mmCIF file of C-alpha atoms in Angstrom:
data_model
loop_
_atom_site.group_PDB
_atom_site.id
_atom_site.type_symbol
_atom_site.label_atom_id
_atom_site.label_comp_id
_atom_site.label_asym_id
_atom_site.label_seq_id
_atom_site.Cartn_x
_atom_site.Cartn_y
_atom_site.Cartn_z
ATOM 1 C CA MET A 1 59.180 -6.061 99.267
ATOM 2 C CA ARG A 2 56.443 -4.463 101.356
ATOM 3 C CA GLU A 3 55.611 -0.916 100.288
ATOM 4 C CA THR A 4 52.799 -0.302 102.777
ATOM 5 C CA ASP A 5 51.256 -2.024 105.757
ATOM 6 C CA VAL A 6 47.690 -1.592 104.514
ATOM 7 C CA ALA A 7 46.227 -1.087 101.054
ATOM 8 C CA VAL A 8 42.591 0.005 100.875
ATOM 9 C CA VAL A 9 41.060 -0.554 97.450
ATOM 10 C CA GLY A 10 38.146 1.711 96.574
ATOM 11 C CA ALA A 11 37.254 5.130 97.973
ATOM 12 C CA GLY A 12 33.565 4.658 98.653
ATOM 13 C CA ALA A 13 31.996 4.749 102.099
ATOM 14 C CA ALA A 14 33.813 1.632 103.369
ATOM 15 C CA GLY A 15 37.229 2.437 101.943
ATOM 16 C CA LEU A 16 37.167 6.043 103.107
ATOM 17 C CA SER A 17 35.878 5.053 106.545
ATOM 18 C CA LEU A 18 38.687 2.546 107.073
ATOM 19 C CA ALA A 19 41.369 4.938 105.842
ATOM 20 C CA HIS A 20 39.974 7.648 108.114
ATOM 21 C CA ARG A 21 40.020 5.348 111.160
ATOM 22 C CA LEU A 22 43.652 4.417 110.437
ATOM 23 C CA SER A 23 44.846 7.986 109.879
ATOM 24 C CA GLY A 24 47.036 9.671 112.435
ATOM 25 C CA HIS A 25 48.702 8.451 115.596
ATOM 26 C CA LEU A 26 46.838 7.216 118.668
ATOM 27 C CA PRO A 27 48.941 7.016 121.844
ATOM 28 C CA GLY A 28 49.716 3.468 122.886
ATOM 29 C CA THR A 29 48.818 1.924 119.512
ATOM 30 C CA ARG A 30 50.523 1.146 116.232
ATOM 31 C CA THR A 31 50.347 3.586 113.324
ATOM 32 C CA PRO A 32 50.237 1.526 110.115
ATOM 33 C CA SER A 33 51.212 3.007 106.781
ATOM 34 C CA VAL A 34 48.203 3.112 104.465
ATOM 35 C CA VAL A 35 47.704 3.526 100.721
ATOM 36 C CA LEU A 36 44.162 4.322 99.594
ATOM 37 C CA VAL A 37 43.698 3.342 95.943
ATOM 38 C CA ASP A 38 40.978 5.396 94.279
ATOM 39 C CA ALA A 39 39.672 4.709 90.777
ATOM 40 C CA PRO A 40 40.235 7.475 88.213
ATOM 41 C CA PRO A 41 37.268 9.619 87.181
ATOM 42 C CA GLY A 42 34.924 7.591 85.004
ATOM 43 C CA PRO A 43 32.607 4.580 85.201
ATOM 44 C CA LEU A 44 34.543 2.839 87.994
ATOM 45 C CA ARG A 45 33.696 5.635 90.404
ATOM 46 C CA PRO A 46 30.187 5.433 91.854
ATOM 47 C CA PRO A 47 27.802 8.342 91.248
ATOM 48 C CA SER A 48 26.746 10.722 94.001
ATOM 49 C CA ARG A 49 24.406 9.010 96.431
ATOM 50 C CA THR A 50 22.775 9.285 99.830
ATOM 51 C CA TRP A 51 23.404 7.138 102.907
ATOM 52 C CA CYS A 52 20.959 6.935 105.805
ATOM 53 C CA PHE A 53 21.214 5.331 109.239
ATOM 54 C CA TRP A 54 20.039 5.845 112.799
ATOM 55 C CA GLU A 55 21.936 6.177 116.035
ATOM 56 C CA GLY A 56 21.906 7.891 119.389
ATOM 57 C CA GLY A 57 24.488 10.627 119.891
ATOM 58 C CA ARG A 58 27.148 11.722 117.436
ATOM 59 C CA ASN A 59 29.683 9.922 115.230
ATOM 60 C CA ARG A 60 33.090 10.720 113.759
ATOM 61 C CA PHE A 61 31.502 11.915 110.498
ATOM 62 C CA GLU A 62 28.879 14.158 112.094
ATOM 63 C CA ALA A 63 30.123 17.231 110.214
ATOM 64 C CA ALA A 64 28.985 15.581 106.950
ATOM 65 C CA VAL A 65 25.415 14.897 108.129
ATOM 66 C CA THR A 66 22.957 16.807 105.929
ATOM 67 C CA ALA A 67 19.874 16.459 108.119
ATOM 68 C CA THR A 68 18.461 14.507 111.064
ATOM 69 C CA TRP A 69 14.939 13.542 112.128
ATOM 70 C CA ARG A 70 13.521 12.471 115.465
ATOM 71 C CA THR A 71 10.053 11.662 114.071
ATOM 72 C CA LEU A 72 9.338 9.041 111.421
ATOM 73 C CA ARG A 73 6.114 8.203 109.611
ATOM 74 C CA VAL A 74 4.904 5.011 107.923
ATOM 75 C CA ARG A 75 1.800 5.139 105.721
ATOM 76 C CA PRO A 76 -0.164 1.956 104.895
ATOM 77 C CA PRO A 77 -1.833 1.655 101.479
ATOM 78 C CA THR A 78 -5.067 2.897 103.042
ATOM 79 C CA GLY A 79 -6.021 4.248 106.440
ATOM 80 C CA ALA A 80 -4.244 6.353 109.020
ATOM 81 C CA ALA A 81 -0.503 6.905 109.014
ATOM 82 C CA VAL A 82 1.678 5.758 111.915
ATOM 83 C CA THR A 83 3.947 8.462 113.334
ATOM 84 C CA GLY A 84 6.496 7.852 116.048
ATOM 85 C CA ASP A 85 9.199 9.587 118.063
ATOM 86 C CA ILE A 86 12.390 7.502 117.863
ATOM 87 C CA SER A 87 14.253 9.253 120.712
ATOM 88 C CA PRO A 88 16.973 8.849 121.812
ATOM 89 C CA LEU A 89 17.785 7.781 118.263
ATOM 90 C CA ARG A 90 18.017 10.119 115.304
ATOM 91 C CA TYR A 91 17.517 9.180 111.670
ATOM 92 C CA LYS A 92 20.433 10.724 109.754
ATOM 93 C CA MET A 93 21.227 11.443 106.117
ATOM 94 C CA ILE A 94 24.710 11.904 104.649
ATOM 95 C CA ARG A 95 25.264 12.836 101.018
ATOM 96 C CA SER A 96 28.312 11.133 99.557
ATOM 97 C CA ASP A 97 29.866 14.342 98.198
ATOM 98 C CA ASP A 98 29.861 15.899 101.681
ATOM 99 C CA PHE A 99 31.254 12.707 103.229
ATOM 100 C CA GLU A 100 34.037 12.458 100.652
ATOM 101 C CA ASP A 101 34.996 16.121 101.096
ATOM 102 C CA LEU A 102 35.171 15.770 104.880
ATOM 103 C CA VAL A 103 37.321 12.631 104.766
ATOM 104 C CA ALA A 104 39.552 14.025 102.004
ATOM 105 C CA GLN A 105 40.379 17.079 104.126
ATOM 106 C CA ASP A 106 41.319 14.904 107.095
ATOM 107 C CA LEU A 107 43.368 12.446 105.029
ATOM 108 C CA ALA A 108 45.277 15.274 103.370
ATOM 109 C CA ARG A 109 46.655 16.165 106.821
ATOM 110 C CA SER A 110 47.456 12.581 107.790
ATOM 111 C CA PRO A 111 51.158 11.642 107.888
ATOM 112 C CA ASN A 112 50.544 7.908 107.430
ATOM 113 C CA VAL A 113 47.889 7.777 104.671
ATOM 114 C CA ARG A 114 48.532 8.538 101.026
ATOM 115 C CA ARG A 115 46.078 8.391 98.136
ATOM 116 C CA LEU A 116 46.813 6.850 94.779
ATOM 117 C CA VAL A 117 44.595 7.271 91.726
ATOM 118 C CA ALA A 118 44.781 4.100 89.644
ATOM 119 C CA THR A 119 42.746 1.202 88.307
ATOM 120 C CA VAL A 120 43.254 -2.069 90.178
ATOM 121 C CA GLU A 121 43.690 -4.914 87.720
ATOM 122 C CA THR A 122 44.504 -7.825 90.034
ATOM 123 C CA VAL A 123 45.011 -8.548 93.730
ATOM 124 C CA GLU A 124 46.838 -11.712 94.680
ATOM 125 C CA ASP A 125 48.439 -13.287 97.730
ATOM 126 C CA ILE A 126 52.191 -13.593 97.951
ATOM 127 C CA ARG A 127 54.390 -14.746 100.788
ATOM 128 C CA GLY A 128 53.931 -12.394 103.716
ATOM 129 C CA GLY A 129 51.322 -10.179 102.090
ATOM 130 C CA ALA A 130 49.656 -9.331 98.800
ATOM 131 C CA ARG A 131 50.552 -7.815 95.438
ATOM 132 C CA ILE A 132 48.278 -5.384 93.601
ATOM 133 C CA VAL A 133 48.717 -4.752 89.877
ATOM 134 C CA LEU A 134 47.696 -1.187 89.066
ATOM 135 C CA ARG A 135 47.149 0.845 85.922
ATOM 136 C CA THR A 136 47.815 4.534 86.483
ATOM 137 C CA ALA A 137 46.010 7.369 84.723
ATOM 138 C CA ASP A 138 48.818 7.710 82.159
ATOM 139 C CA GLY A 139 48.428 4.041 81.188
ATOM 140 C CA ARG A 140 51.506 2.730 82.946
ATOM 141 C CA SER A 141 51.470 -0.459 84.999
ATOM 142 C CA ARG A 142 52.917 -0.588 88.495
ATOM 143 C CA LEU A 143 52.961 -2.933 91.468
ATOM 144 C CA LEU A 144 51.921 -2.180 95.020
ATOM 145 C CA TYR A 145 52.959 -4.547 97.806
ATOM 146 C CA ALA A 146 51.037 -4.576 101.096
ATOM 147 C CA ARG A 147 50.881 -6.724 104.202
ATOM 148 C CA TRP A 148 47.078 -6.468 104.225
ATOM 149 C CA VAL A 149 44.579 -5.539 101.511
ATOM 150 C CA PHE A 150 40.992 -4.445 102.135
ATOM 151 C CA ASP A 151 38.943 -4.427 98.949
ATOM 152 C CA SER A 152 35.715 -2.414 99.027
ATOM 153 C CA ARG A 153 34.877 -2.593 95.316
ATOM 154 C CA PRO A 154 31.494 -4.060 94.341
ATOM 155 C CA PRO A 155 31.782 -7.798 93.652
ATOM 156 C CA GLY A 156 31.565 -8.888 90.042
ATOM 157 C CA SER A 157 28.665 -11.233 90.800
ATOM 158 C CA LEU A 158 26.379 -12.121 93.679
ATOM 159 C CA PRO A 159 26.864 -15.342 95.632
ATOM 160 C CA ALA A 160 24.566 -18.281 95.082
ATOM 161 C CA ALA A 161 21.570 -17.856 97.363
ATOM 162 C CA ARG A 162 18.202 -19.342 98.227
ATOM 163 C CA THR A 163 16.563 -15.948 97.836
ATOM 164 C CA THR A 164 17.763 -12.763 96.178
ATOM 165 C CA LEU A 165 15.732 -9.616 95.728
ATOM 166 C CA LEU A 166 16.874 -6.208 94.590
ATOM 167 C CA GLN A 167 16.184 -2.976 96.368
ATOM 168 C CA HIS A 168 16.197 -0.490 93.509
ATOM 169 C CA PHE A 169 15.221 3.141 93.654
ATOM 170 C CA HIS A 170 15.134 6.481 91.917
ATOM 171 C CA GLY A 171 14.860 9.779 93.736
ATOM 172 C CA TRP A 172 14.456 13.463 93.064
ATOM 173 C CA PHE A 173 15.899 16.259 95.169
ATOM 174 C CA VAL A 174 13.067 18.746 94.735
ATOM 175 C CA ARG A 175 12.316 22.357 95.560
ATOM 176 C CA THR A 176 8.626 23.230 95.678
ATOM 177 C CA ALA A 177 6.915 26.554 95.091
ATOM 178 C CA ARG A 178 4.734 26.180 98.179
ATOM 179 C CA PRO A 179 5.754 24.886 101.636
ATOM 180 C CA ALA A 180 5.009 21.198 101.122
ATOM 181 C CA PHE A 181 7.101 19.388 103.750
ATOM 182 C CA ASP A 182 7.436 19.075 107.505
ATOM 183 C CA PRO A 183 11.215 19.287 108.077
ATOM 184 C CA GLY A 184 10.856 17.573 111.442
ATOM 185 C CA THR A 185 9.344 14.332 110.077
ATOM 186 C CA ALA A 186 10.741 11.826 107.574
ATOM 187 C CA GLU A 187 8.452 9.527 105.599
ATOM 188 C CA LEU A 188 10.201 6.195 106.076
ATOM 189 C CA MET A 189 7.757 4.038 104.101
ATOM 190 C CA ASP A 190 4.736 5.314 102.195
ATOM 191 C CA PHE A 191 2.884 2.348 100.682
ATOM 192 C CA ARG A 192 0.402 4.462 98.722
ATOM 193 C CA THR A 193 2.341 3.555 95.572
ATOM 194 C CA PRO A 194 1.192 1.020 92.947
ATOM 195 C CA GLN A 195 2.424 -2.381 94.095
ATOM 196 C CA PRO A 196 4.373 -4.639 91.675
ATOM 197 C CA HIS A 197 3.024 -8.161 91.200
ATOM 198 C CA ASP A 198 6.263 -9.803 92.435
ATOM 199 C CA GLY A 199 7.469 -7.578 95.249
ATOM 200 C CA LEU A 200 6.601 -4.381 97.081
ATOM 201 C CA SER A 201 7.102 -0.664 96.563
ATOM 202 C CA PHE A 202 6.970 2.453 98.691
ATOM 203 C CA GLY A 203 7.717 6.150 98.662
ATOM 204 C CA TYR A 204 10.370 7.768 100.804
ATOM 205 C CA VAL A 205 10.571 11.460 101.726
ATOM 206 C CA LEU A 206 13.468 13.106 103.549
ATOM 207 C CA PRO A 207 12.689 16.827 103.977
ATOM 208 C CA THR A 208 15.537 19.263 104.539
ATOM 209 C CA GLY A 209 13.253 22.303 104.695
ATOM 210 C CA ARG A 210 9.643 23.272 104.105
ATOM 211 C CA HIS A 211 10.337 23.594 100.377
ATOM 212 C CA GLU A 212 13.120 21.005 99.885
ATOM 213 C CA ALA A 213 13.249 17.223 100.156
ATOM 214 C CA LEU A 214 14.554 13.993 98.692
ATOM 215 C CA VAL A 215 11.498 12.268 97.210
ATOM 216 C CA GLU A 216 12.172 8.677 96.232
ATOM 217 C CA TYR A 217 10.431 5.647 94.750
ATOM 218 C CA THR A 218 11.734 2.265 95.973
ATOM 219 C CA GLU A 219 10.970 -1.346 95.011
ATOM 220 C CA PHE A 220 11.892 -4.687 96.533
ATOM 221 C CA SER A 221 11.595 -7.028 93.535
ATOM 222 C CA PRO A 222 13.645 -9.394 91.351
ATOM 223 C CA ARG A 223 14.178 -7.000 88.431
ATOM 224 C CA VAL A 224 15.073 -3.387 87.891
ATOM 225 C CA LEU A 225 12.967 -0.949 85.874
ATOM 226 C CA THR A 226 13.841 1.010 82.770
ATOM 227 C CA ALA A 227 14.930 4.634 83.074
ATOM 228 C CA HIS A 228 11.498 5.666 81.817
ATOM 229 C CA GLY A 229 9.847 3.379 84.367
ATOM 230 C CA TYR A 230 11.702 5.000 87.268
ATOM 231 C CA GLU A 231 10.908 8.519 86.096
ATOM 232 C CA ALA A 232 7.236 7.650 85.696
ATOM 233 C CA ALA A 233 7.104 6.061 89.169
ATOM 234 C CA VAL A 234 8.704 9.043 90.923
ATOM 235 C CA ARG A 235 6.553 11.486 88.988
ATOM 236 C CA HIS A 236 3.403 9.609 89.962
ATOM 237 C CA TYR A 237 4.430 9.607 93.614
ATOM 238 C CA ALA A 238 5.424 13.281 93.679
ATOM 239 C CA GLU A 239 2.505 14.623 91.648
ATOM 240 C CA ASP A 240 -0.404 12.237 92.249
ATOM 241 C CA VAL A 241 0.288 10.929 95.756
ATOM 242 C CA LEU A 242 2.109 13.786 97.481
ATOM 243 C CA ARG A 243 0.515 16.466 95.276
ATOM 244 C CA LEU A 244 3.558 18.705 95.496
ATOM 245 C CA GLY A 245 2.361 21.062 92.804
ATOM 246 C CA ASP A 246 4.887 23.294 91.062
ATOM 247 C CA SER A 247 8.361 21.993 91.828
ATOM 248 C CA GLU A 248 11.882 21.906 90.441
ATOM 249 C CA VAL A 249 14.120 18.829 90.325
ATOM 250 C CA ILE A 250 17.537 19.947 91.562
ATOM 251 C CA ALA A 251 19.313 16.572 91.359
ATOM 252 C CA THR A 252 18.556 12.857 91.087
ATOM 253 C CA GLU A 253 19.905 9.598 92.454
ATOM 254 C CA THR A 254 19.449 6.015 91.315
ATOM 255 C CA GLY A 255 20.699 2.818 92.874
ATOM 256 C CA VAL A 256 20.412 -0.951 93.169
ATOM 257 C CA ILE A 257 21.144 -2.799 96.425
ATOM 258 C CA PRO A 258 21.130 -6.622 96.477
ATOM 259 C CA MET A 259 19.058 -8.172 99.282
ATOM 260 C CA THR A 260 20.296 -11.741 99.472
ATOM 261 C CA ASP A 261 20.729 -14.580 101.944
ATOM 262 C CA GLY A 262 23.830 -15.712 100.041
ATOM 263 C CA PRO A 263 27.032 -15.593 102.104
ATOM 264 C CA MET A 264 29.296 -12.668 101.203
ATOM 265 C CA PRO A 265 32.908 -13.808 101.794
ATOM 266 C CA ARG A 266 34.926 -11.413 103.932
ATOM 267 C CA GLN A 267 38.287 -13.151 103.441
ATOM 268 C CA VAL A 268 39.360 -14.020 99.894
ATOM 269 C CA GLY A 269 43.060 -14.655 100.505
ATOM 270 C CA GLN A 270 45.578 -15.037 103.301
ATOM 271 C CA SER A 271 46.076 -11.274 103.333
ATOM 272 C CA VAL A 272 43.097 -10.063 101.291
ATOM 273 C CA PHE A 273 39.710 -9.128 102.737
ATOM 274 C CA ARG A 274 36.488 -7.550 101.547
ATOM 275 C CA ILE A 275 34.732 -4.789 103.447
ATOM 276 C CA GLY A 276 31.539 -2.794 103.086
ATOM 277 C CA ALA A 277 28.751 -4.093 100.878
ATOM 278 C CA ALA A 278 31.252 -6.472 99.254
ATOM 279 C CA GLY A 279 31.970 -7.916 102.701
ATOM 280 C CA GLY A 280 28.381 -8.384 103.826
ATOM 281 C CA ALA A 281 27.799 -5.024 105.523
ATOM 282 C CA THR A 282 24.395 -4.602 103.860
ATOM 283 C CA ARG A 283 21.483 -5.760 106.028
ATOM 284 C CA PRO A 284 19.680 -8.245 103.745
ATOM 285 C CA SER A 285 16.163 -7.363 104.899
ATOM 286 C CA THR A 286 16.494 -3.582 104.600
ATOM 287 C CA GLY A 287 19.373 -2.655 102.297
ATOM 288 C CA TYR A 288 20.892 -0.342 104.922
ATOM 289 C CA THR A 289 24.692 -0.511 104.799
ATOM 290 C CA PHE A 290 26.317 2.548 106.382
ATOM 291 C CA ALA A 291 25.965 1.492 110.031
ATOM 292 C CA GLY A 292 27.157 -2.045 109.283
ATOM 293 C CA LEU A 293 30.280 -0.929 107.460
ATOM 294 C CA GLN A 294 31.114 1.420 110.327
ATOM 295 C CA ARG A 295 31.047 -1.532 112.730
ATOM 296 C CA GLN A 296 33.284 -3.488 110.355
ATOM 297 C CA THR A 297 35.848 -0.767 109.738
ATOM 298 C CA ARG A 298 35.951 0.165 113.434
ATOM 299 C CA ALA A 299 36.850 -3.430 114.337
ATOM 300 C CA VAL A 300 39.423 -3.757 111.531
ATOM 301 C CA ALA A 301 41.150 -0.498 112.464
ATOM 302 C CA ALA A 302 41.281 -1.482 116.139
ATOM 303 C CA ALA A 303 42.839 -4.864 115.281
ATOM 304 C CA LEU A 304 45.473 -3.283 113.032
ATOM 305 C CA ARG A 305 46.426 -0.747 115.676
ATOM 306 C CA ARG A 306 46.779 -3.561 118.230
ATOM 307 C CA GLY A 307 48.871 -5.666 115.851
ATOM 308 C CA GLN A 308 46.224 -8.403 115.686
ATOM 309 C CA HIS A 309 44.831 -10.348 112.742
ATOM 310 C CA PRO A 310 42.490 -7.844 111.044
ATOM 311 C CA ALA A 311 39.780 -10.096 109.604
ATOM 312 C CA PRO A 312 36.555 -8.062 109.243
ATOM 313 C CA PRO A 313 33.846 -9.360 111.579
ATOM 314 C CA PRO A 314 30.295 -10.062 110.407
ATOM 315 C CA ALA A 315 28.387 -6.783 110.282
ATOM 316 C CA HIS A 316 25.196 -8.563 111.396
ATOM 317 C CA SER A 317 24.653 -11.399 113.852
ATOM 318 C CA ALA A 318 23.839 -14.955 112.789
ATOM 319 C CA ARG A 319 20.375 -14.580 114.336
ATOM 320 C CA SER A 320 19.719 -11.401 112.343
ATOM 321 C CA ARG A 321 20.823 -13.050 109.104
ATOM 322 C CA ALA A 322 18.611 -16.076 109.791
ATOM 323 C CA MET A 323 15.574 -13.864 110.380
ATOM 324 C CA ASP A 324 16.380 -11.936 107.214
ATOM 325 C CA ALA A 325 16.494 -15.160 105.214
ATOM 326 C CA VAL A 326 12.994 -16.058 106.425
ATOM 327 C CA LEU A 327 11.615 -12.613 105.581
ATOM 328 C CA LEU A 328 13.192 -12.567 102.128
ATOM 329 C CA ARG A 329 11.753 -16.001 101.385
ATOM 330 C CA ALA A 330 8.310 -14.978 102.605
ATOM 331 C CA LEU A 331 8.350 -11.847 100.439
ATOM 332 C CA ALA A 332 9.777 -13.546 97.333
ATOM 333 C CA SER A 333 7.286 -16.418 97.520
ATOM 334 C CA GLY A 334 4.336 -14.045 97.835
ATOM 335 C CA ARG A 335 3.200 -15.662 101.089
ATOM 336 C CA VAL A 336 3.107 -12.354 102.900
ATOM 337 C CA ASP A 337 1.792 -8.969 101.868
ATOM 338 C CA GLY A 338 4.839 -6.728 102.298
ATOM 339 C CA PRO A 339 3.028 -3.400 102.831
ATOM 340 C CA ALA A 340 0.672 -5.019 105.352
ATOM 341 C CA LEU A 341 3.557 -6.686 107.222
ATOM 342 C CA PHE A 342 5.655 -3.528 107.604
ATOM 343 C CA SER A 343 2.659 -1.308 108.331
ATOM 344 C CA ARG A 344 1.450 -3.641 111.074
ATOM 345 C CA MET A 345 4.918 -3.937 112.599
ATOM 346 C CA PHE A 346 5.361 -0.170 112.867
ATOM 347 C CA GLU A 347 1.812 0.245 114.145
ATOM 348 C CA ARG A 348 2.106 -2.286 116.974
ATOM 349 C CA VAL A 349 5.759 -1.969 117.988
ATOM 350 C CA PRO A 350 7.406 1.284 119.160
ATOM 351 C CA MET A 351 9.431 2.737 116.296
ATOM 352 C CA ASN A 352 12.537 3.010 118.423
ATOM 353 C CA ARG A 353 12.415 -0.746 119.047
ATOM 354 C CA VAL A 354 11.750 -1.563 115.387
ATOM 355 C CA LEU A 355 14.794 0.450 114.333
ATOM 356 C CA ARG A 356 16.985 -1.243 116.937
ATOM 357 C CA PHE A 357 15.650 -4.583 115.679
ATOM 358 C CA LEU A 358 16.446 -3.689 112.068
ATOM 359 C CA ASP A 359 20.017 -2.835 113.076
ATOM 360 C CA GLY A 360 20.490 -5.960 115.205
ATOM 361 C CA GLY A 361 20.398 -4.086 118.501
ATOM 362 C CA THR A 362 17.603 -6.037 120.208
ATOM 363 C CA HIS A 363 17.874 -9.146 122.357
ATOM 364 C CA LEU A 364 16.145 -12.470 121.762
ATOM 365 C CA VAL A 365 13.017 -11.731 123.801
ATOM 366 C CA GLU A 366 12.478 -8.475 121.918
ATOM 367 C CA ASP A 367 12.991 -10.270 118.592
ATOM 368 C CA LEU A 368 10.371 -12.859 119.495
ATOM 369 C CA SER A 369 7.881 -10.206 120.587
ATOM 370 C CA ILE A 370 8.304 -8.402 117.263
ATOM 371 C CA GLY A 371 7.933 -11.687 115.405
ATOM 372 C CA PHE A 372 4.498 -12.202 116.935
ATOM 373 C CA HIS A 373 3.334 -9.112 115.041
ATOM 374 C CA THR A 374 4.151 -10.721 111.677
ATOM 375 C CA PRO A 375 2.004 -13.341 109.850
ATOM 376 C CA ILE A 376 3.168 -16.312 111.912
ATOM 377 C CA GLY A 377 1.886 -19.083 109.607
ATOM 378 C CA PRO A 378 3.516 -17.869 106.371
ATOM 379 C CA MET A 379 6.708 -16.925 108.183
ATOM 380 C CA LEU A 380 6.924 -20.337 109.878
ATOM 381 C CA ARG A 381 6.316 -22.108 106.574
ATOM 382 C CA SER A 382 9.106 -20.055 104.970
ATOM 383 C CA ALA A 383 11.471 -20.911 107.830
ATOM 384 C CA LEU A 384 10.767 -24.634 107.555
ATOM 385 C CA GLU A 385 11.248 -24.523 103.791
ATOM 386 C CA LEU A 386 14.672 -22.853 103.818
ATOM 387 C CA PRO A 387 16.893 -25.832 104.755
ATOM 388 C CA GLY A 388 15.722 -27.779 101.703
ATOM 389 C CA LEU A 389 16.115 -24.994 99.167
ATOM 390 C CA PRO A 390 19.151 -25.077 96.853
ATOM 391 C CA ARG A 391 21.382 -22.058 96.495
ATOM 392 C CA ARG A 392 21.332 -20.789 92.934
ATOM 393 C CA PRO A 393 23.254 -18.035 91.135
ATOM 394 C CA PHE A 394 21.349 -14.813 90.657
ATOM 395 C CA ASP A 395 20.819 -14.542 86.912
ATOM 396 C CA HIS A 396 18.386 -11.632 86.625
ATOM 397 C CA PRO A 397 19.568 -8.344 85.081
#
């Protein structure tokens, strides 16, 4: 009954990355047949968005990278900014439209990957694989049988957790009348924004030229803002903090990323797995996802080509997730001042090391040395409190 070896549900960053890694023949390995199921145009497709990450060297999607920066800046609420060279790393930005175009061109030439536009209604295990019930664009129902299914769609609800915050943001792609930006430096965190009473906020500036940049307002807090609230926050940051002067908004982006210590299940059936943000690729303490999902999809593709069981691995180590749980608890409880914590960390620790730490690339001794630059008392109290806290569903809008 099998129609394909692999079905990939969802054509976002994770789904496209996995399909791309499985496309074509690699000598000495298996070449699985793949069906990539993409939602039809409409609300099930995510809006255009921006993905950022850092790495040394190049990656398989380098042609889609919009801009890179070697220098990052963090600004505390008051006082001098901290600027650092992150070499040999580079901070990179990819816009989703460019990424999707690049992958679509490659997949169109692949002999073993085909795309199917349909709405997935159900995915269920059957003997020897899984069955997907689809609704095509003309309203007809059809079945797709696969040995393995990798579902990258956003989960319907978040898992029960001890702490859940939301990273929510609204950004403007602006063009200014005067040269207002340094294209060689990205503003990673600018804490000169009004701080919410139950979280933290910061500005974020990714310049692509002296007149062009993505200017964004971001919050870590339990609740999202209204559309008017986001517009007012970005306007305040652009006009009153950055003082950009005359400028034109070319495009916008808005998003919400859960930051939770709840476990995100990666296997939901004998032959059904979740990947990407749905499979725990998001780093709970930062909201960064792109690098984590690349690690996941790389491992899954390698296992499939070797004929091994393709369960997605954790995108982040157990030690990283434990540290994230402590930080989230400390922030949510109000025990630590978020802007002061991050500003101090970037001031006292080389930026290159902080970025490796945030992506799980440091060893235990480095982790401990970075931890000594955080408020030890509040962080220790949060760590001791965690084992006794119940996990509750996230019920905020």
